mmCIF file of C-alpha atoms in Angstrom:
data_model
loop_
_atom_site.group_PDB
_atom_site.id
_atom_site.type_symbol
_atom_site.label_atom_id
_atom_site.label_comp_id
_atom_site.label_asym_id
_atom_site.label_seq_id
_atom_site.Cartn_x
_atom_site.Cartn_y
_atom_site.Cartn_z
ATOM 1 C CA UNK A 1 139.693 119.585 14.306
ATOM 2 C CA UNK A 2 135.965 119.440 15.137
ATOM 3 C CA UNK A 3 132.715 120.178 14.646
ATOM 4 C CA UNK A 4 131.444 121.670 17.928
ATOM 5 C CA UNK A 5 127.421 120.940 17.401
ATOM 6 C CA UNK A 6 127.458 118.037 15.455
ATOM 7 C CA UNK A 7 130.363 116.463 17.169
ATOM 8 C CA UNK A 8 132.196 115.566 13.684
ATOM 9 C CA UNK A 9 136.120 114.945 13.618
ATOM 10 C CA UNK A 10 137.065 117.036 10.684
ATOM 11 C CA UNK A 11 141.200 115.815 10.848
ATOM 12 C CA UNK A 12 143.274 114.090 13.380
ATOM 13 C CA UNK A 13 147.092 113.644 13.914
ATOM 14 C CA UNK A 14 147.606 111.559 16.557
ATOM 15 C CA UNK A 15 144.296 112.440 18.306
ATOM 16 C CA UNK A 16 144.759 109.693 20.970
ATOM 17 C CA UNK A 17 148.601 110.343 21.911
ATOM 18 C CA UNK A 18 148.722 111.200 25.923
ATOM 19 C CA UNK A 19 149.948 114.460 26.225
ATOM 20 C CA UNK A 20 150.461 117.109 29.013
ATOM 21 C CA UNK A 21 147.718 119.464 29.012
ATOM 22 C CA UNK A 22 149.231 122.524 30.977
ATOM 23 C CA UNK A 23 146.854 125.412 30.726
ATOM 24 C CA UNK A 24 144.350 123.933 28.584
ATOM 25 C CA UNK A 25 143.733 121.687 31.573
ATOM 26 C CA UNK A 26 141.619 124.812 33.028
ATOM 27 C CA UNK A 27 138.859 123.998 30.492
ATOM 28 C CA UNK A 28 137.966 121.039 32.298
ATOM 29 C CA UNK A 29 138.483 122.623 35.663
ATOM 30 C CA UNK A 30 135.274 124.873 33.915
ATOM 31 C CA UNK A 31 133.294 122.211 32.750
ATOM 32 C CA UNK A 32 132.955 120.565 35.738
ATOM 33 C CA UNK A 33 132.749 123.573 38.098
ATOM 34 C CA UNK A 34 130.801 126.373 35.793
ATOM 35 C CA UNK A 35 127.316 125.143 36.801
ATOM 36 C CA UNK A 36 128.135 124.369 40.197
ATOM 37 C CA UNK A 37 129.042 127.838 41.043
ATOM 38 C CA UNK A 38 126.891 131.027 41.508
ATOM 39 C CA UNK A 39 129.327 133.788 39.302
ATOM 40 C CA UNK A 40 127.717 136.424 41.862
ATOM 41 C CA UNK A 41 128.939 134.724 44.917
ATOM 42 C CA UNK A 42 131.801 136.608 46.546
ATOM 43 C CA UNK A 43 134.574 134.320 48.375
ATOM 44 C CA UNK A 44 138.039 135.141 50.490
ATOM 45 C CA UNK A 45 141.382 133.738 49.137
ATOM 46 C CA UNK A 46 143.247 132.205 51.444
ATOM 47 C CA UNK A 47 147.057 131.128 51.333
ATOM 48 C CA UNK A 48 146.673 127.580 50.440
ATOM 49 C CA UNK A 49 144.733 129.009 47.195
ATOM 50 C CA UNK A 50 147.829 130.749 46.166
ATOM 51 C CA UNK A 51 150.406 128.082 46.986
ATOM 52 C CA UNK A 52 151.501 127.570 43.210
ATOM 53 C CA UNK A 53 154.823 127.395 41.495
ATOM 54 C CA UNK A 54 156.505 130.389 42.069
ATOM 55 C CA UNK A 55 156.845 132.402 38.171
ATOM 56 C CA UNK A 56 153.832 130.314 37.077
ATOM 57 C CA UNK A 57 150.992 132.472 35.507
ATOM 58 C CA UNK A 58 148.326 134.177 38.251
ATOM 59 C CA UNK A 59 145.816 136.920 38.130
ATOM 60 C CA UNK A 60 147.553 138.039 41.336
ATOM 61 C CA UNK A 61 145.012 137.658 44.032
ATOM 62 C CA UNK A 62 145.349 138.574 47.996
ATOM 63 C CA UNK A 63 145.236 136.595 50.485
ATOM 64 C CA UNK A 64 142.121 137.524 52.406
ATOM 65 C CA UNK A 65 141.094 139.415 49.297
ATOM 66 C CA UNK A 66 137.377 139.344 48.606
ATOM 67 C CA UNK A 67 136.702 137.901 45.092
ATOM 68 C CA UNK A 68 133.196 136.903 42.969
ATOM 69 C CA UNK A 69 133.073 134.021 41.240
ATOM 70 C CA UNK A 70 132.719 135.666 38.046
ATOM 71 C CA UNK A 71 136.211 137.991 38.691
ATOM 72 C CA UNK A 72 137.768 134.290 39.179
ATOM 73 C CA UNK A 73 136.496 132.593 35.901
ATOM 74 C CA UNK A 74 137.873 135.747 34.183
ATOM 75 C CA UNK A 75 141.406 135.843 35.966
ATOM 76 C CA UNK A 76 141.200 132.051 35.569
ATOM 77 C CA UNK A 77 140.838 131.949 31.466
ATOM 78 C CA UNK A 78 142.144 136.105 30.610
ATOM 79 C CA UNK A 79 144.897 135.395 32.526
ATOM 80 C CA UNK A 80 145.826 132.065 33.286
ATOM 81 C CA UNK A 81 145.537 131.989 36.920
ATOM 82 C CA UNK A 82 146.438 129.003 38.344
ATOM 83 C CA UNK A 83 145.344 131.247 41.739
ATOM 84 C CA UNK A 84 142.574 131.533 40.468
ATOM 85 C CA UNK A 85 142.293 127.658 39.714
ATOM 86 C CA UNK A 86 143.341 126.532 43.132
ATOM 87 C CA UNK A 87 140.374 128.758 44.642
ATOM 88 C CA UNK A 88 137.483 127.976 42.138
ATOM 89 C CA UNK A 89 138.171 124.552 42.357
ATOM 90 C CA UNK A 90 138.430 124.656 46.372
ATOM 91 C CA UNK A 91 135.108 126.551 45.781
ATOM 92 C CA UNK A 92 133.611 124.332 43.643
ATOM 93 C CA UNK A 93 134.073 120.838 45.847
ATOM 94 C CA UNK A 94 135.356 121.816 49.467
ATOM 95 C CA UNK A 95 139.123 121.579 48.507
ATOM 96 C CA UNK A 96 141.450 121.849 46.173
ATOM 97 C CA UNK A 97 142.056 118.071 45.662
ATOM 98 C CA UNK A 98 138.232 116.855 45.999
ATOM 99 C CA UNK A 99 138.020 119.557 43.162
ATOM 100 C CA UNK A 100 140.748 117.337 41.061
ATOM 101 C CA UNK A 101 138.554 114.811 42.069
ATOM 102 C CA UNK A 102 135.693 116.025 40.557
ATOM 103 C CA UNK A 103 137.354 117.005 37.855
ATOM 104 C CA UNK A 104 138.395 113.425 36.331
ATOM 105 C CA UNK A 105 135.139 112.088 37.238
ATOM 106 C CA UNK A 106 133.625 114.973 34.843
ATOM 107 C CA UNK A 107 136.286 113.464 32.636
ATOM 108 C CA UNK A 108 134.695 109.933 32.500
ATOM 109 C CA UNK A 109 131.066 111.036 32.218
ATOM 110 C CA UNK A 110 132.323 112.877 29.232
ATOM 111 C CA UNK A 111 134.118 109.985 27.577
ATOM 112 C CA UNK A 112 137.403 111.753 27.883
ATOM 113 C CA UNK A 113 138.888 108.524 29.243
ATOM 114 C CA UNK A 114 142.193 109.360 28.250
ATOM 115 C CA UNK A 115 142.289 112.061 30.816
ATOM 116 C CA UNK A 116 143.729 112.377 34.358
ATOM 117 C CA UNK A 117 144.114 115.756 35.930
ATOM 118 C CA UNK A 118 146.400 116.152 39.208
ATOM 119 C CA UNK A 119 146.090 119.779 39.634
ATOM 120 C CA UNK A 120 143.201 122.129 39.040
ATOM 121 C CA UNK A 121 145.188 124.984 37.057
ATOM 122 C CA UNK A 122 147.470 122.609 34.790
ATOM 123 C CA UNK A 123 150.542 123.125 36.404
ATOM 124 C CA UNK A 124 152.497 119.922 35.778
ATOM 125 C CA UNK A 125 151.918 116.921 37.882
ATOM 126 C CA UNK A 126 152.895 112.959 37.804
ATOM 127 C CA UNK A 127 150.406 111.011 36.389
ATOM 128 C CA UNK A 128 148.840 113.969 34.509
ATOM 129 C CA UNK A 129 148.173 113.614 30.634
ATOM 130 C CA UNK A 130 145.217 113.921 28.678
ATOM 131 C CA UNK A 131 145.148 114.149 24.225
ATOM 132 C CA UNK A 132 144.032 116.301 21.513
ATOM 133 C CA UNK A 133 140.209 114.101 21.112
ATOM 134 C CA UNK A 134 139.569 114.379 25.020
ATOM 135 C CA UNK A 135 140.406 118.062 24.678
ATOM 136 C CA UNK A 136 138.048 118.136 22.251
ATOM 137 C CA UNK A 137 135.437 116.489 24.125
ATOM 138 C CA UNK A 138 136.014 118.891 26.871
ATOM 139 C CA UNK A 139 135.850 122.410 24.861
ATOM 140 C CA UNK A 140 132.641 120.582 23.509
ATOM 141 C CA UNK A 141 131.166 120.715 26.834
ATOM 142 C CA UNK A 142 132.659 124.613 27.811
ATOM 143 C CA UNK A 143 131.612 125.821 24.140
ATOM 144 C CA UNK A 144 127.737 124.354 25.377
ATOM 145 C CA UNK A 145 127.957 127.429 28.181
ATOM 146 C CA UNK A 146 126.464 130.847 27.617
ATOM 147 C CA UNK A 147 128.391 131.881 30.590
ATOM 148 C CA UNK A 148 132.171 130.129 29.248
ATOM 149 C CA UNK A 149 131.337 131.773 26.007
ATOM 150 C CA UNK A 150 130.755 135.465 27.324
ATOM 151 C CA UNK A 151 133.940 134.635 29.541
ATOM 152 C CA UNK A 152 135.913 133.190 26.915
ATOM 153 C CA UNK A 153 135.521 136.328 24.501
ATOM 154 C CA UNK A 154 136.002 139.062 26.811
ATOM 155 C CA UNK A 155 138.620 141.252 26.441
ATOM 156 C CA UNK A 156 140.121 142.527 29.460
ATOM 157 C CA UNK A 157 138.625 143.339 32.761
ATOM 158 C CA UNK A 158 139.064 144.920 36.277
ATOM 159 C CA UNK A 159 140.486 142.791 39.228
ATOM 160 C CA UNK A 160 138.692 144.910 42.121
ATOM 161 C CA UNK A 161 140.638 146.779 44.646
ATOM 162 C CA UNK A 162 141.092 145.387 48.459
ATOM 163 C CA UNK A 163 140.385 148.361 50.493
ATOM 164 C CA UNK A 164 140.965 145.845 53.300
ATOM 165 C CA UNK A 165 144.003 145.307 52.630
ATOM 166 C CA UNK A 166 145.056 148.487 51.404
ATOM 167 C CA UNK A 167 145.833 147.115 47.672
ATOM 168 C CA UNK A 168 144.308 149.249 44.748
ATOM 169 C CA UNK A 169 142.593 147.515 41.832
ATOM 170 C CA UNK A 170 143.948 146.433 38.488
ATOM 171 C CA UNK A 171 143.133 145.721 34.678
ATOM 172 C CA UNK A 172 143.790 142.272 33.209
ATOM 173 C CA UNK A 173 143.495 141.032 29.148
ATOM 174 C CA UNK A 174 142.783 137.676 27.564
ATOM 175 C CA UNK A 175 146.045 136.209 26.357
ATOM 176 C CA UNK A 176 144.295 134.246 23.481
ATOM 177 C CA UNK A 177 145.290 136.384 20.319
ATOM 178 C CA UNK A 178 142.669 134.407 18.303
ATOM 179 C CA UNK A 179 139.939 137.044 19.815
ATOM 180 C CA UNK A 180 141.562 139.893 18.571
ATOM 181 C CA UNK A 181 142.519 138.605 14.952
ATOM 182 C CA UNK A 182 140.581 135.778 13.289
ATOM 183 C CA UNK A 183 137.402 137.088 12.214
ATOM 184 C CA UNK A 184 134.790 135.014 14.260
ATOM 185 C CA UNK A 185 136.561 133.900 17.005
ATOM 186 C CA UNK A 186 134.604 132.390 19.694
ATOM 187 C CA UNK A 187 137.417 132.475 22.266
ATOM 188 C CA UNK A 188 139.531 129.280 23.877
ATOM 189 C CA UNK A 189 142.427 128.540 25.584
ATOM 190 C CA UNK A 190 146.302 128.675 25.779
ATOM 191 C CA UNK A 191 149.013 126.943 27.346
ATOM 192 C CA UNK A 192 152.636 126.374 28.178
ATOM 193 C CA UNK A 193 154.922 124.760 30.422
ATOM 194 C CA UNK A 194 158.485 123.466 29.806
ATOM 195 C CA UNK A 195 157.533 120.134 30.107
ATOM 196 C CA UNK A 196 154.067 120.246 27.740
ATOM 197 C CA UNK A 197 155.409 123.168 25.586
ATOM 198 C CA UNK A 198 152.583 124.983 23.816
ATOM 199 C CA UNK A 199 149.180 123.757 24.046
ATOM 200 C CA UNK A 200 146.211 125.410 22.556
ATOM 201 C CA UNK A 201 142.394 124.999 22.169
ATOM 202 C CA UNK A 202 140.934 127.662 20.047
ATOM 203 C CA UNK A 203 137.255 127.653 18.305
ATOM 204 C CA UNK A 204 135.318 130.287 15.669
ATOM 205 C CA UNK A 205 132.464 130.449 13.950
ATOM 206 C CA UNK A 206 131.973 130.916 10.098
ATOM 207 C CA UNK A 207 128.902 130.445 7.528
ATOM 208 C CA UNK A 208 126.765 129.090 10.386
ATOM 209 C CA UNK A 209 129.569 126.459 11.311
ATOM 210 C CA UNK A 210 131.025 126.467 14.861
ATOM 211 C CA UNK A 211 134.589 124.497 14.605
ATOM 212 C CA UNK A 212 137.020 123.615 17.222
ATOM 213 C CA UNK A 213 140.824 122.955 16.791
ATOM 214 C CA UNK A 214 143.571 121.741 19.679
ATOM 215 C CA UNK A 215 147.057 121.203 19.652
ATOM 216 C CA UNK A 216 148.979 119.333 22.475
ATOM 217 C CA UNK A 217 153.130 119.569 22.148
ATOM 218 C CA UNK A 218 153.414 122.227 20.092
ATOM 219 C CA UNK A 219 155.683 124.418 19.619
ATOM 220 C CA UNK A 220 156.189 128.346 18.520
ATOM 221 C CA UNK A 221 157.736 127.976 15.007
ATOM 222 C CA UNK A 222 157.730 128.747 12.463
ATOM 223 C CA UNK A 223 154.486 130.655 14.137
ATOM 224 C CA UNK A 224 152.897 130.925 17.411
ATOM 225 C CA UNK A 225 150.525 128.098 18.824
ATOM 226 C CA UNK A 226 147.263 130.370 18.369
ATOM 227 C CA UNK A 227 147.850 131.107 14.632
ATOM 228 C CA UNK A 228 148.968 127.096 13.827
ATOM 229 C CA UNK A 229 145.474 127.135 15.312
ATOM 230 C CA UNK A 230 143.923 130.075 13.234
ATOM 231 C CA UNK A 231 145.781 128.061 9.868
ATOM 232 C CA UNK A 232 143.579 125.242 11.345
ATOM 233 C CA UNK A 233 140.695 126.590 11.432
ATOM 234 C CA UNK A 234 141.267 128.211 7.910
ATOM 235 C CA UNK A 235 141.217 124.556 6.524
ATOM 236 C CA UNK A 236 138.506 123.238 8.489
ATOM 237 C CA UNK A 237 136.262 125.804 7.491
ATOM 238 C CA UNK A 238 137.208 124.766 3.820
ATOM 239 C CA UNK A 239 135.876 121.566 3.742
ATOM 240 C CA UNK A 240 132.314 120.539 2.829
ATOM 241 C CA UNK A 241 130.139 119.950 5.637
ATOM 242 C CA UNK A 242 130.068 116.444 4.929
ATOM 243 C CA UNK A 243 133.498 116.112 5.839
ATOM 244 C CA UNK A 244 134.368 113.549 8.622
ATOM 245 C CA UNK A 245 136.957 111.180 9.664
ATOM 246 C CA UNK A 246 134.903 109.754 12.831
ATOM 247 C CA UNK A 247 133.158 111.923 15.706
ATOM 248 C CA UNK A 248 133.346 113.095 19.106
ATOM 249 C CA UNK A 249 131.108 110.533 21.465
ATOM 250 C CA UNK A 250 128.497 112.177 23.611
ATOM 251 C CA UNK A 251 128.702 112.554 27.085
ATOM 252 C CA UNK A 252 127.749 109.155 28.828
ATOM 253 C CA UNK A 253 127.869 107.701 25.933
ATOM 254 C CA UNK A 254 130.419 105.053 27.281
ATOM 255 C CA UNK A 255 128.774 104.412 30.342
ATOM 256 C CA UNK A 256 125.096 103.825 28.476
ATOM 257 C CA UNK A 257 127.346 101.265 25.992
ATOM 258 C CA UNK A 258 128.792 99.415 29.411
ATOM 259 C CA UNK A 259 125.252 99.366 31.000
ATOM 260 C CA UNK A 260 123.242 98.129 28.071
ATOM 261 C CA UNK A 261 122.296 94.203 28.488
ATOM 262 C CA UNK A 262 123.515 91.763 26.142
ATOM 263 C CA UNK A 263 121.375 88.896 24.310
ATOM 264 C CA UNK A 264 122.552 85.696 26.015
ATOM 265 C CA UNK A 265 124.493 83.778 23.357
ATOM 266 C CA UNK A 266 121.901 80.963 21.699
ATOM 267 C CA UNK A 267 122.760 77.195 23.072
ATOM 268 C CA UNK A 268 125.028 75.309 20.896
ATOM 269 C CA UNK A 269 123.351 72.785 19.011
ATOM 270 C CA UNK A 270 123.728 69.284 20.757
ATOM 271 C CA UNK A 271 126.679 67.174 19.269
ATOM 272 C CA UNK A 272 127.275 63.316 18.710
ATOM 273 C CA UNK A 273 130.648 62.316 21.095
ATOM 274 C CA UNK A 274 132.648 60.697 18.419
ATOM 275 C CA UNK A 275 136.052 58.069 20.316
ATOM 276 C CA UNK A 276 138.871 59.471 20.467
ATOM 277 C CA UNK A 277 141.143 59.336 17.141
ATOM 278 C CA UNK A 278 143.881 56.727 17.465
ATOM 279 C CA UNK A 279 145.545 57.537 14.371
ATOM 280 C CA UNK A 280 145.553 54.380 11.944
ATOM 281 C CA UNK A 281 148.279 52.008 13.795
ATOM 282 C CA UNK A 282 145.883 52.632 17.547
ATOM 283 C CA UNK A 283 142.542 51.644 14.756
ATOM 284 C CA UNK A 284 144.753 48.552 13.237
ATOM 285 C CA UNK A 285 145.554 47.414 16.538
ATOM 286 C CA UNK A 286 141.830 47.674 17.941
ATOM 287 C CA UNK A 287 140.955 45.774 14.725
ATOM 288 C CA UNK A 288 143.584 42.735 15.786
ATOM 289 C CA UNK A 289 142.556 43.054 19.663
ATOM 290 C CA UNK A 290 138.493 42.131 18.056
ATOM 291 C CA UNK A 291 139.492 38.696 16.156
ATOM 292 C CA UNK A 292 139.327 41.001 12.621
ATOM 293 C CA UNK A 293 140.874 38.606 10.162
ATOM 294 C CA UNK A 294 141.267 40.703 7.484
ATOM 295 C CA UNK A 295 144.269 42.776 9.329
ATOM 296 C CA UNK A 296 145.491 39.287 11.171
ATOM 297 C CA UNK A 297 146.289 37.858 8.283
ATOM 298 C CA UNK A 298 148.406 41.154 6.653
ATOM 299 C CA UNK A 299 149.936 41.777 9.645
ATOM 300 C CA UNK A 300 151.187 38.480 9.867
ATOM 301 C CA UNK A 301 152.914 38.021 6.627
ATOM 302 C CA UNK A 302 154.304 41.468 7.451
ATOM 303 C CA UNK A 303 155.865 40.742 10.409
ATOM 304 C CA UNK A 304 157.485 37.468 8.568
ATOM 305 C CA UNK A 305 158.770 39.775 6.298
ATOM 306 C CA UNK A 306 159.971 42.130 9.030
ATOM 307 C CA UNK A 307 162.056 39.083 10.656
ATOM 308 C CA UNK A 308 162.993 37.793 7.519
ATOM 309 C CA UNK A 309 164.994 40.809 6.680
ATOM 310 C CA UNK A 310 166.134 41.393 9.668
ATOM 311 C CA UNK A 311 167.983 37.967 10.417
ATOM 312 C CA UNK A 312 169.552 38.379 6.555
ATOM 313 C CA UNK A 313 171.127 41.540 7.290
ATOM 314 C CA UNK A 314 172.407 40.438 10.971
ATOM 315 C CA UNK A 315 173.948 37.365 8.447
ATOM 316 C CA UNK A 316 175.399 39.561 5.819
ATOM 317 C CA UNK A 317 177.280 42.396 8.599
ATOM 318 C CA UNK A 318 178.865 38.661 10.292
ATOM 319 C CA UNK A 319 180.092 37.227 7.398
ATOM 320 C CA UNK A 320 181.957 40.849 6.517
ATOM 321 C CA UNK A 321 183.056 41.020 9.772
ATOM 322 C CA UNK A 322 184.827 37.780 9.660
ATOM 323 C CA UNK A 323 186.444 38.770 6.718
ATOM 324 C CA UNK A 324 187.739 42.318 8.309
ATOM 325 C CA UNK A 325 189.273 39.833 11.176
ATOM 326 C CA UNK A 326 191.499 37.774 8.597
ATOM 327 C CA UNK A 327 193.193 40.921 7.115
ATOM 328 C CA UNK A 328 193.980 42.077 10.476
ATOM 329 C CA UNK A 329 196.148 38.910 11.128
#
């Protein structure tokens, strides 16, 4: 839970937990691709755009249909389209894959370094994770767009017919209940696959606060992702506006950290080289070696003694041994 303009963290639960994004993944695709893109530009699908898993969510485009930009952004986060992912991504960066690309190096210049995408629409992928601060981060950056905004709380709209190819038109609506029941909704994002279960970004406005919640591994009980998000939001929006647990870092923040120089480290004063320790036999010894009479003459009489007691016990263990031998015969 965050504070979308001042970038507060408002509560965490394992905020930094790699997750699997599925459809939530889509917001990135739009952060990195929304100002690249004129919405009035009008493209052709083609078939690689609509090789995705077959029963995955699409808006249901042609193949040679005719498309704008805008009709994609819509299919892409009314419907889910993971056609139309494939294409504005292809769009956005020359393919589908430089798109990724692009994608998880908008990740890094966001600080969302927790964050690798593998496919544009969120369908799952090895190597793919992300967590609930990156997605944070991310709606951050969508929430920033006039144009992600007016997409993000639209309704329904009209996927245009193909007279081309002979295919009438059709009406789609957003999926994201939040729009149509919490009072101040400001639109977001759902998700699910079998492997990520139910993820959800969802954001509203209330007493001049804009807050953001998401949820990664979720799942629909005792109620549906969207209102576990709505209950959220409820909370968030009844704390003071004080309230913080950390923050979201800015975009480039990271990089600006890595790039700034350091002070060298001040020269350690110079020190006197002391000998080596010897311990105190190694310093008696030395002592003896230099003509020092006053541990000569110490040592000596202990070493007398040493001898001395030595030769009487190596007298008192014969004489007992003698004695041992006469029992014996």
């Amino acid at each position: 839970m965050a504070d979308l303009d001042t970038g507060a963290v408002l509560g965490a639960c394992g905020a930094h937990v790699p997750g699997t994004p599925a459809s939530t993944q889509k917001l990135l695709l739009a952060a990195t691709m929304l100002s690249r893109l004129d919405p009035k530009q009008v493209a052709v699908a083609t078939r690689a755009d609509l090789d995705i898993e077959p029963g995955s969510s699409a808006v249901g485009l042609l193949v040679g249909g005719r498309y704008s930009v805008e009709t994609l952004w819509l299919g892409l986060l009314l419907q889910s389209g993971n056609d139309a992912a494939n294409m504005l991504a292809r769009l956005g960066a020359g393919s589908t894959q430089a798109g990724v690309a692009e994608m998880n190096a908008q990740a890094r210049r966001l600080g969302a370094g927790q964050t690798h995408a593998v496919t544009p629409s969120g369908l799952d992928g090895p190597g793919q994770f992300t967590t609930a601060y990156d997605l944070a981060l991310i709606a951050r950056a969508c929430f920033a767009d006039a144009a992600f905004r007016r997409y993000a709380l639209t309704e329904r709209t009209q996927i245009p017919a193909q007279p081309a190819l002979k295919k009438g038109g059709f009406q789609i609506q957003n999926e994201n209940q939040l729009i149509y029941r919490y009072p101040g909704a400001l639109g977001g994002k759902t998700g699910f696959t079998e492997l990520a279960r139910h993820s959800y970004v969802g954001a509203a406005q209330r007493g001049g606060r804009r807050l953001v919640v998401t949820l990664l591994g979720a799942e629909a009980r005792p109620v549906r992702g969207w209102q576990q998000g709505a209950q959220l939001l409820d909370w968030g929006f009844g704390l003071p506006r004080d309230a913080s647990v950390g923050r979201l870092v800015e975009p480039g923040e990271g990089d600006a950290e890595a790039a700034e120089p350091r002070n060298a480290p001040a020269a350690a004063p110079a020190r006197t080289v002391s000998p080596p320790w010897r311990g105190p036999a190694g310093t008696a010894l030395r002592r003896v070696g230099e003509g020092d009479w006053r541990m000569i003459v110490p040592l000596a009489g202990l070493l007398a003694l040493t001898v001395g007691g030595v030769a009487a016990v190596l007298a008192a263990r014969r004489g007992r041994s003698r004695r041992r031998g006469r029992r014996r015969a």
